[in-house]
Amino acid sequence: MRRVRIFADLASLLQIQPRIEGKVEIRPSVGISAPVAISYVTIGLYRRETIHPHAGSVVGNHLAAPRKDIVELVGNELRLFHCGPGKSFETVLAMDLPFLLFIPFMRNGEGEVPPASLQLPSRVAETYYELVVSVQQGTSDLKKFSFPVPISRYDTLSTFGMYNTPETQERVSDHLVTLGLFLPRWSFGPNDDVNVTIKLTPNPDWLSRARKVTVKGITVAIEEHITYNPEGDEPTTKVNTLLSKKEKVAKKLPEHGYMTTIAMTYPAKDLRDSDGFLPRQRPAFPLCAVSGFTTSAALYKINYYLIVKATMTNCKDITVKQSIVVTPFDHSTCKNEMDAIAQAAVDAYPINMSNPMLPAQTIIRPGDHNALHALGFTYVGKERKLLIQ
């Protein structure tokens, strides 16, 4: 199953529904060509979430708290096949059942955008998706087959125009000093440049007191806030400082103010081990060289903030907290993805959501002409032989 991409930004503009296209193939599992009794076949996309906020802490060789998980159906379940009226099952040798499964997303303020697949270190939080095919074989127990589907979201790309608008904030301390923050853009990925312009301005009406203020230093940090059970009774938030840089000033605040630009590089996680090898990719998760990104799920949410703090004497310290968006991809990758997103939106535009055109189903029954050919066998005289094309 190829990676599923949700182009939420362009899709919402073109009123296109993200989707999964594929085909369910059913073949005998016992014997060479033992017919299979099929009553009905359904398929659905399920989201599985787990959280364990204390996975990293061990008390007496036991984890500090139990893991919590949920399983939810995303969208609707599709019935791909149902036996004819008056029959409890159909006897078949092979079935090919094409499907097109639409994934719901927010439209006109309604609905929900499914969170992307993600696994945090120590599995403190994870989200993954599975396509589940349910097969009822006559009076036998219902059988379910699961297939992992990694889902990536592309609505936080730093190349989208909404993230390239400047963000500014101001805070005042003791009516003496104003701290202004300027951020040229507010979406970042691994190894992206983060440039923050900070300006400290004295209050012109209180210059006599403002001249006594000494700026000791300015600190800029990026924090990751992971909130567990955000909609529950007892939400808890853990804060991780991903990056911090301090500029030492140690001088009196000039009458015209003090301005500086602090440049940083957003950290990237190196997936390679000590021998330089990449780990084996788990089929349920995309291989992204990041430990997290901005997302919101049912059991947890992850937000990122740019924190600017100015420490001073003869005046209270000032702290500004600016929300930012973290994407799994660096800026150059985001640029490369734009053409693919635009082309995918064009390809998806002709699809009729109420009646999508799908290839015809293929159902081969034991009495059909050359039925064994579908299984790679044929008869030579009265003997069953492998079919050589």
Coordinates of C-alpha atoms in Angstrom, one line a residue:
M1 CA 0.0 0.0 0.0
R2 CA 1.5 3.3 -1.1
R3 CA 1.8 6.2 1.3
V4 CA -1.3 8.2 1.7
R5 CA -1.0 11.9 1.4
I6 CA -3.6 14.3 2.7
F7 CA -3.4 17.5 0.8
A8 CA -5.7 19.3 3.2
D9 CA -4.8 22.9 2.1
L10 CA -5.3 22.6 -1.6
A11 CA -8.0 19.9 -1.2
S12 CA -10.2 22.3 0.8
L13 CA -9.9 25.0 -1.9
L14 CA -10.9 22.6 -4.7
Q15 CA -13.5 20.8 -2.6
I16 CA -11.7 17.5 -3.1
Q17 CA -11.9 14.6 -0.6
P18 CA -8.7 12.8 0.3
R19 CA -9.0 9.2 -0.4
I20 CA -7.3 5.7 -0.4
E21 CA -7.6 3.7 -3.6
G22 CA -6.8 0.0 -3.8
K23 CA -8.0 -3.5 -4.4
V24 CA -8.8 -6.3 -2.1
E25 CA -7.6 -9.7 -3.5
I26 CA -9.1 -12.9 -2.0
R27 CA -7.5 -16.3 -2.8
P28 CA -7.7 -19.8 -1.2
S29 CA -5.3 -20.3 1.7
V30 CA -5.7 -24.1 2.0
G31 CA -5.0 -26.4 -0.8
I32 CA -4.2 -25.6 -4.4
S33 CA -7.6 -24.5 -5.5
A34 CA -10.1 -25.2 -2.6
P35 CA -13.2 -23.0 -3.2
V36 CA -13.8 -20.3 -0.6
A37 CA -17.3 -19.6 0.8
I38 CA -17.8 -15.8 1.0
S39 CA -20.9 -14.2 2.5
Y40 CA -19.7 -10.6 2.5
V41 CA -16.5 -8.5 2.5
T42 CA -16.1 -5.0 4.1
I43 CA -13.2 -2.6 4.4
G44 CA -12.6 0.3 6.8
L45 CA -9.8 2.7 7.9
Y46 CA -9.2 2.6 11.6
R47 CA -7.1 5.0 13.7
R48 CA -5.3 3.6 16.7
E49 CA -3.9 6.0 19.4
T50 CA -2.0 5.2 22.5
I51 CA -0.4 7.4 25.2
H52 CA 1.9 6.5 28.1
P53 CA 3.1 9.8 29.6
H54 CA 5.3 7.9 32.1
A55 CA 6.8 5.4 29.7
G56 CA 10.3 6.7 30.5
S57 CA 10.0 6.2 34.3
V58 CA 10.3 2.8 36.0
V59 CA 9.3 2.2 39.6
G60 CA 10.2 -1.2 41.0
N61 CA 10.7 -2.8 37.6
H62 CA 7.1 -1.7 36.7
L63 CA 6.0 1.1 34.6
A64 CA 4.5 4.0 36.5
A65 CA 1.1 4.1 34.8
P66 CA -0.9 1.9 32.4
R67 CA -1.0 2.7 28.7
K68 CA -4.2 4.2 27.4
D69 CA -5.4 3.5 23.9
I70 CA -8.4 4.0 21.7
V71 CA -9.5 2.6 18.3
E72 CA -11.8 4.6 16.0
L73 CA -13.3 4.1 12.6
V74 CA -12.3 6.9 10.2
G75 CA -15.1 7.8 7.9
N76 CA -17.4 5.0 6.9
E77 CA -16.9 1.3 6.4
L78 CA -17.5 0.1 2.8
R79 CA -19.2 -3.2 1.9
L80 CA -17.4 -4.5 -1.2
F81 CA -19.3 -7.7 -1.7
H82 CA -22.5 -9.4 -0.5
C83 CA -23.8 -12.8 -1.7
G84 CA -27.0 -12.9 -3.7
P85 CA -30.5 -13.0 -2.2
G86 CA -31.5 -16.3 -0.8
K87 CA -27.9 -17.5 -0.4
S88 CA -25.9 -17.7 2.8
F89 CA -22.6 -17.6 0.8
E90 CA -21.0 -17.7 -2.7
T91 CA -18.4 -20.3 -3.6
V92 CA -15.5 -18.6 -5.3
L93 CA -12.0 -19.4 -6.4
A94 CA -10.7 -15.8 -6.5
M95 CA -12.0 -12.3 -6.0
D96 CA -10.6 -8.9 -6.9
L97 CA -12.6 -6.1 -5.3
P98 CA -11.5 -2.5 -6.2
F99 CA -12.3 0.2 -3.6
L100 CA -12.1 3.9 -3.1
L101 CA -12.2 4.9 0.6
F102 CA -12.8 8.6 1.3
I103 CA -11.1 10.2 4.3
P104 CA -13.1 12.9 6.0
F105 CA -11.5 16.3 6.6
M106 CA -12.7 19.7 7.8
R107 CA -14.9 21.6 5.4
N108 CA -16.7 24.8 6.2
G109 CA -15.8 24.4 9.8
E110 CA -17.3 21.0 10.1
G111 CA -15.7 17.6 10.4
E112 CA -12.2 16.7 11.6
V113 CA -8.8 16.4 9.9
P114 CA -7.3 13.0 10.9
P115 CA -3.9 13.5 12.6
A116 CA -0.8 12.2 10.9
S117 CA 0.9 9.0 11.8
L118 CA 3.4 9.6 14.6
Q119 CA 5.4 7.7 17.1
L120 CA 7.3 9.7 19.8
P121 CA 10.4 8.3 21.6
S122 CA 9.6 5.6 24.2
R123 CA 6.2 5.4 22.7
V124 CA 4.9 8.0 25.1
A125 CA 2.4 8.8 22.3
E126 CA 1.6 7.3 18.9
T127 CA -1.0 7.4 16.2
Y128 CA -1.2 4.9 13.4
Y129 CA -3.7 3.7 10.9
E130 CA -4.8 0.3 9.6
L131 CA -7.0 -0.8 6.7
V132 CA -9.1 -3.6 8.2
V133 CA -10.8 -6.1 5.8
S134 CA -13.6 -8.1 7.3
V135 CA -14.5 -11.4 5.6
Q136 CA -17.5 -13.5 6.6
Q137 CA -17.2 -17.1 5.3
G138 CA -20.6 -18.7 5.7
T139 CA -21.2 -19.9 9.2
S140 CA -17.5 -19.5 10.2
D141 CA -16.3 -16.8 12.5
L142 CA -15.8 -13.4 11.1
K143 CA -12.1 -13.0 10.0
K144 CA -10.4 -9.6 10.0
F145 CA -7.1 -8.8 8.2
S146 CA -5.2 -5.6 9.1
F147 CA -2.9 -3.7 6.8
P148 CA -0.9 -0.7 8.1
V149 CA -1.2 2.6 6.2
P150 CA 1.1 5.5 7.1
I151 CA -0.6 8.8 6.7
S152 CA 1.3 12.1 6.2
R153 CA -0.2 15.5 6.4
Y154 CA 1.0 18.3 4.1
D155 CA -1.0 21.3 5.5
T156 CA 1.9 22.6 7.6
L157 CA 4.5 23.1 4.8
S158 CA 6.6 26.2 5.4
T159 CA 6.1 27.2 1.7
F160 CA 2.4 27.9 2.2
G161 CA 1.6 31.6 2.1
M162 CA -0.2 31.7 5.4
Y163 CA 3.0 30.7 7.2
N164 CA 5.1 33.3 5.5
T165 CA 3.4 36.3 7.0
P166 CA 5.4 38.1 9.7
E167 CA 4.4 37.6 13.4
T168 CA 4.9 40.4 15.9
Q169 CA 4.4 40.7 19.6
E170 CA 5.1 43.3 22.3
R171 CA 5.3 43.2 26.1
V172 CA 5.8 46.0 28.6
S173 CA 7.6 45.7 31.9
D174 CA 7.1 48.2 34.8
H175 CA 5.9 50.7 32.2
L176 CA 9.6 51.3 31.5
V177 CA 10.7 48.9 28.7
T178 CA 8.8 47.4 25.8
L179 CA 10.1 44.2 24.2
G180 CA 9.1 43.7 20.6
L181 CA 9.5 40.4 18.7
F182 CA 9.5 40.1 14.9
L183 CA 9.3 36.7 13.2
P184 CA 9.4 36.7 9.4
R185 CA 7.7 33.3 9.1
W186 CA 6.3 30.9 11.6
S187 CA 6.5 27.3 10.1
F188 CA 9.8 25.4 10.5
G189 CA 11.2 22.0 9.8
P190 CA 14.5 20.2 10.5
N191 CA 17.6 22.3 9.8
D192 CA 15.5 25.4 8.9
D193 CA 16.9 28.8 9.8
V194 CA 15.0 30.5 12.6
N195 CA 15.7 34.2 12.7
V196 CA 14.2 36.3 15.5
T197 CA 14.5 40.1 15.6
I198 CA 14.1 41.5 19.1
K199 CA 13.9 45.2 20.1
L200 CA 13.9 46.7 23.5
T201 CA 12.5 50.3 23.6
P202 CA 12.4 52.6 26.7
N203 CA 9.3 54.5 27.5
P204 CA 9.9 58.1 26.4
D205 CA 7.8 59.4 29.2
W206 CA 10.0 57.7 31.8
L207 CA 13.4 58.2 30.3
S208 CA 14.9 59.3 33.7
R209 CA 14.1 55.9 35.1
A210 CA 14.6 53.9 31.9
R211 CA 18.3 55.2 31.7
K212 CA 19.0 53.2 34.9
V213 CA 17.9 49.9 33.2
T214 CA 20.7 47.5 32.3
V215 CA 20.1 44.8 29.8
K216 CA 21.9 41.7 31.0
G217 CA 21.0 39.3 28.3
I218 CA 18.4 37.9 25.9
T219 CA 17.5 34.3 25.6
V220 CA 15.6 32.6 22.8
A221 CA 14.3 29.1 23.1
I222 CA 12.0 26.7 21.3
E223 CA 9.8 24.5 23.5
E224 CA 7.7 21.5 22.7
H225 CA 4.5 21.2 24.8
I226 CA 2.9 17.7 24.8
T227 CA -0.5 17.6 26.4
Y228 CA -1.9 14.2 27.3
N229 CA -5.7 13.8 27.6
P230 CA -6.3 17.4 26.4
E231 CA -10.1 16.9 26.5
G232 CA -10.1 14.7 29.7
D233 CA -10.6 15.4 33.3
E234 CA -6.9 15.7 34.2
P235 CA -4.9 17.0 31.3
T236 CA -1.1 17.0 31.9
T237 CA 1.5 18.9 29.9
K238 CA 5.2 18.1 29.6
V239 CA 7.5 20.7 28.3
N240 CA 10.7 19.9 26.4
T241 CA 13.2 22.6 25.5
L242 CA 14.5 21.7 22.0
L243 CA 16.8 24.6 21.4
S244 CA 18.1 27.6 23.4
K245 CA 20.5 30.4 22.6
K246 CA 21.5 33.2 24.8
E247 CA 23.0 36.6 23.8
K248 CA 25.0 38.4 26.5
V249 CA 24.4 42.2 26.4
A250 CA 25.5 43.7 29.7
K251 CA 25.0 47.4 28.9
K252 CA 22.7 50.2 29.7
L253 CA 19.5 50.5 27.6
P254 CA 20.1 53.4 25.1
E255 CA 17.5 56.1 24.6
H256 CA 16.9 54.9 21.0
G257 CA 16.5 51.3 22.2
Y258 CA 18.4 48.1 21.6
M259 CA 17.8 45.8 18.7
T260 CA 19.3 42.5 17.8
T261 CA 18.7 39.5 15.5
I262 CA 19.3 36.0 16.9
A263 CA 19.8 33.3 14.3
M264 CA 19.3 29.6 15.1
T265 CA 18.9 26.3 13.3
Y266 CA 15.9 24.1 14.1
P267 CA 17.2 20.8 15.3
A268 CA 17.0 17.6 13.2
K269 CA 17.0 14.1 14.6
D270 CA 19.6 11.8 13.2
L271 CA 18.0 8.4 12.6
R272 CA 21.3 6.6 11.9
D273 CA 22.8 4.4 14.5
S274 CA 26.5 4.5 15.6
D275 CA 27.4 2.4 12.6
G276 CA 25.7 4.8 10.2
F277 CA 22.8 2.6 9.3
L278 CA 19.2 3.6 9.1
P279 CA 16.8 1.6 11.3
R280 CA 14.2 -0.7 9.6
Q281 CA 11.2 1.3 8.7
R282 CA 8.0 0.3 10.5
P283 CA 5.2 -0.1 8.0
A284 CA 2.8 1.9 10.1
F285 CA 4.9 5.1 10.3
P286 CA 6.6 7.3 7.7
L287 CA 10.4 7.5 8.0
C288 CA 10.8 11.1 9.0
A289 CA 13.9 12.4 10.6
V290 CA 12.0 14.3 13.4
S291 CA 10.9 13.3 16.8
G292 CA 7.6 15.3 16.6
F293 CA 5.6 18.0 14.8
T294 CA 2.6 20.1 15.4
T295 CA -0.4 17.8 15.6
S296 CA -3.6 17.3 17.6
A297 CA -5.2 13.9 18.3
A298 CA -7.8 12.5 20.6
L299 CA -5.5 11.5 23.4
Y300 CA -2.7 14.1 23.0
K301 CA -1.7 17.2 21.2
I302 CA 1.8 18.7 20.4
N303 CA 2.3 22.5 20.2
Y304 CA 5.5 24.5 19.8
Y305 CA 6.4 27.9 21.1
L306 CA 9.2 30.4 20.5
I307 CA 10.1 31.9 23.9
V308 CA 12.0 35.2 24.1
K309 CA 13.2 36.4 27.5
A310 CA 15.1 39.6 28.3
T311 CA 16.8 39.8 31.7
M312 CA 17.4 43.3 33.1
T313 CA 18.3 45.1 36.3
N314 CA 16.2 48.0 37.8
C315 CA 13.3 46.5 35.8
K316 CA 11.4 43.3 35.8
D317 CA 12.4 40.7 33.2
I318 CA 10.2 40.4 30.1
T319 CA 9.1 37.1 28.5
V320 CA 7.3 36.8 25.2
K321 CA 5.7 33.5 24.1
Q322 CA 5.0 33.1 20.3
S323 CA 3.2 30.0 18.9
I324 CA 4.9 28.5 15.9
V325 CA 4.2 25.5 13.6
V326 CA 6.6 22.6 13.2
T327 CA 6.5 20.6 10.0
P328 CA 8.2 17.2 9.4
F329 CA 10.0 18.5 6.3
D330 CA 12.7 21.1 5.8
H331 CA 12.1 24.2 3.6
S332 CA 13.7 22.7 0.4
T333 CA 11.6 19.6 0.7
C334 CA 8.5 21.7 1.2
K335 CA 9.3 23.5 -2.1
N336 CA 9.7 20.3 -3.9
E337 CA 6.4 19.0 -2.6
M338 CA 4.4 21.9 -4.0
D339 CA 4.4 20.7 -7.6
A340 CA 3.4 17.2 -6.5
I341 CA 0.5 18.6 -4.4
A342 CA -0.8 20.8 -7.2
Q343 CA -0.7 17.8 -9.6
A344 CA -2.4 15.5 -7.2
A345 CA -5.2 18.1 -6.7
V346 CA -5.7 18.3 -10.4
D347 CA -5.8 14.5 -10.8
A348 CA -8.3 14.2 -8.0
Y349 CA -10.6 17.0 -9.2
P350 CA -12.7 14.9 -11.7
I351 CA -13.6 12.3 -9.1
N352 CA -17.3 12.2 -8.3
M353 CA -17.5 11.7 -4.5
S354 CA -21.1 10.5 -4.7
N355 CA -20.5 8.0 -7.5
P356 CA -16.8 7.4 -8.1
M357 CA -15.9 5.3 -11.2
L358 CA -14.1 2.2 -10.2
P359 CA -12.8 -0.8 -12.2
A360 CA -15.2 -3.7 -12.4
Q361 CA -15.0 -6.4 -9.8
T362 CA -13.5 -9.8 -10.7
I363 CA -15.2 -12.8 -9.2
I364 CA -14.2 -16.3 -10.5
R365 CA -16.3 -19.3 -9.5
P366 CA -15.4 -22.9 -9.7
G367 CA -17.6 -23.5 -12.7
D368 CA -16.2 -20.6 -14.8
H369 CA -14.3 -21.4 -18.0
N370 CA -10.5 -21.7 -17.2
A371 CA -11.2 -20.8 -13.6
L372 CA -8.0 -22.3 -12.4
H373 CA -6.0 -19.9 -14.6
A374 CA -6.6 -17.2 -12.0
L375 CA -4.8 -19.3 -9.4
G376 CA -1.9 -20.1 -11.8
F377 CA -3.0 -23.7 -12.5
T378 CA -4.6 -25.6 -15.4
Y379 CA -5.5 -29.1 -16.3
V380 CA -3.4 -31.2 -18.6
G381 CA -5.5 -34.2 -19.3
K382 CA -6.8 -35.1 -15.9
E383 CA -3.8 -33.8 -14.0
R384 CA -3.6 -30.4 -12.4
K385 CA -0.4 -28.5 -13.4
L386 CA 1.2 -25.1 -12.9
L387 CA 0.3 -22.7 -15.6
I388 CA 3.3 -21.5 -17.6
Q389 CA 2.5 -18.3 -19.5

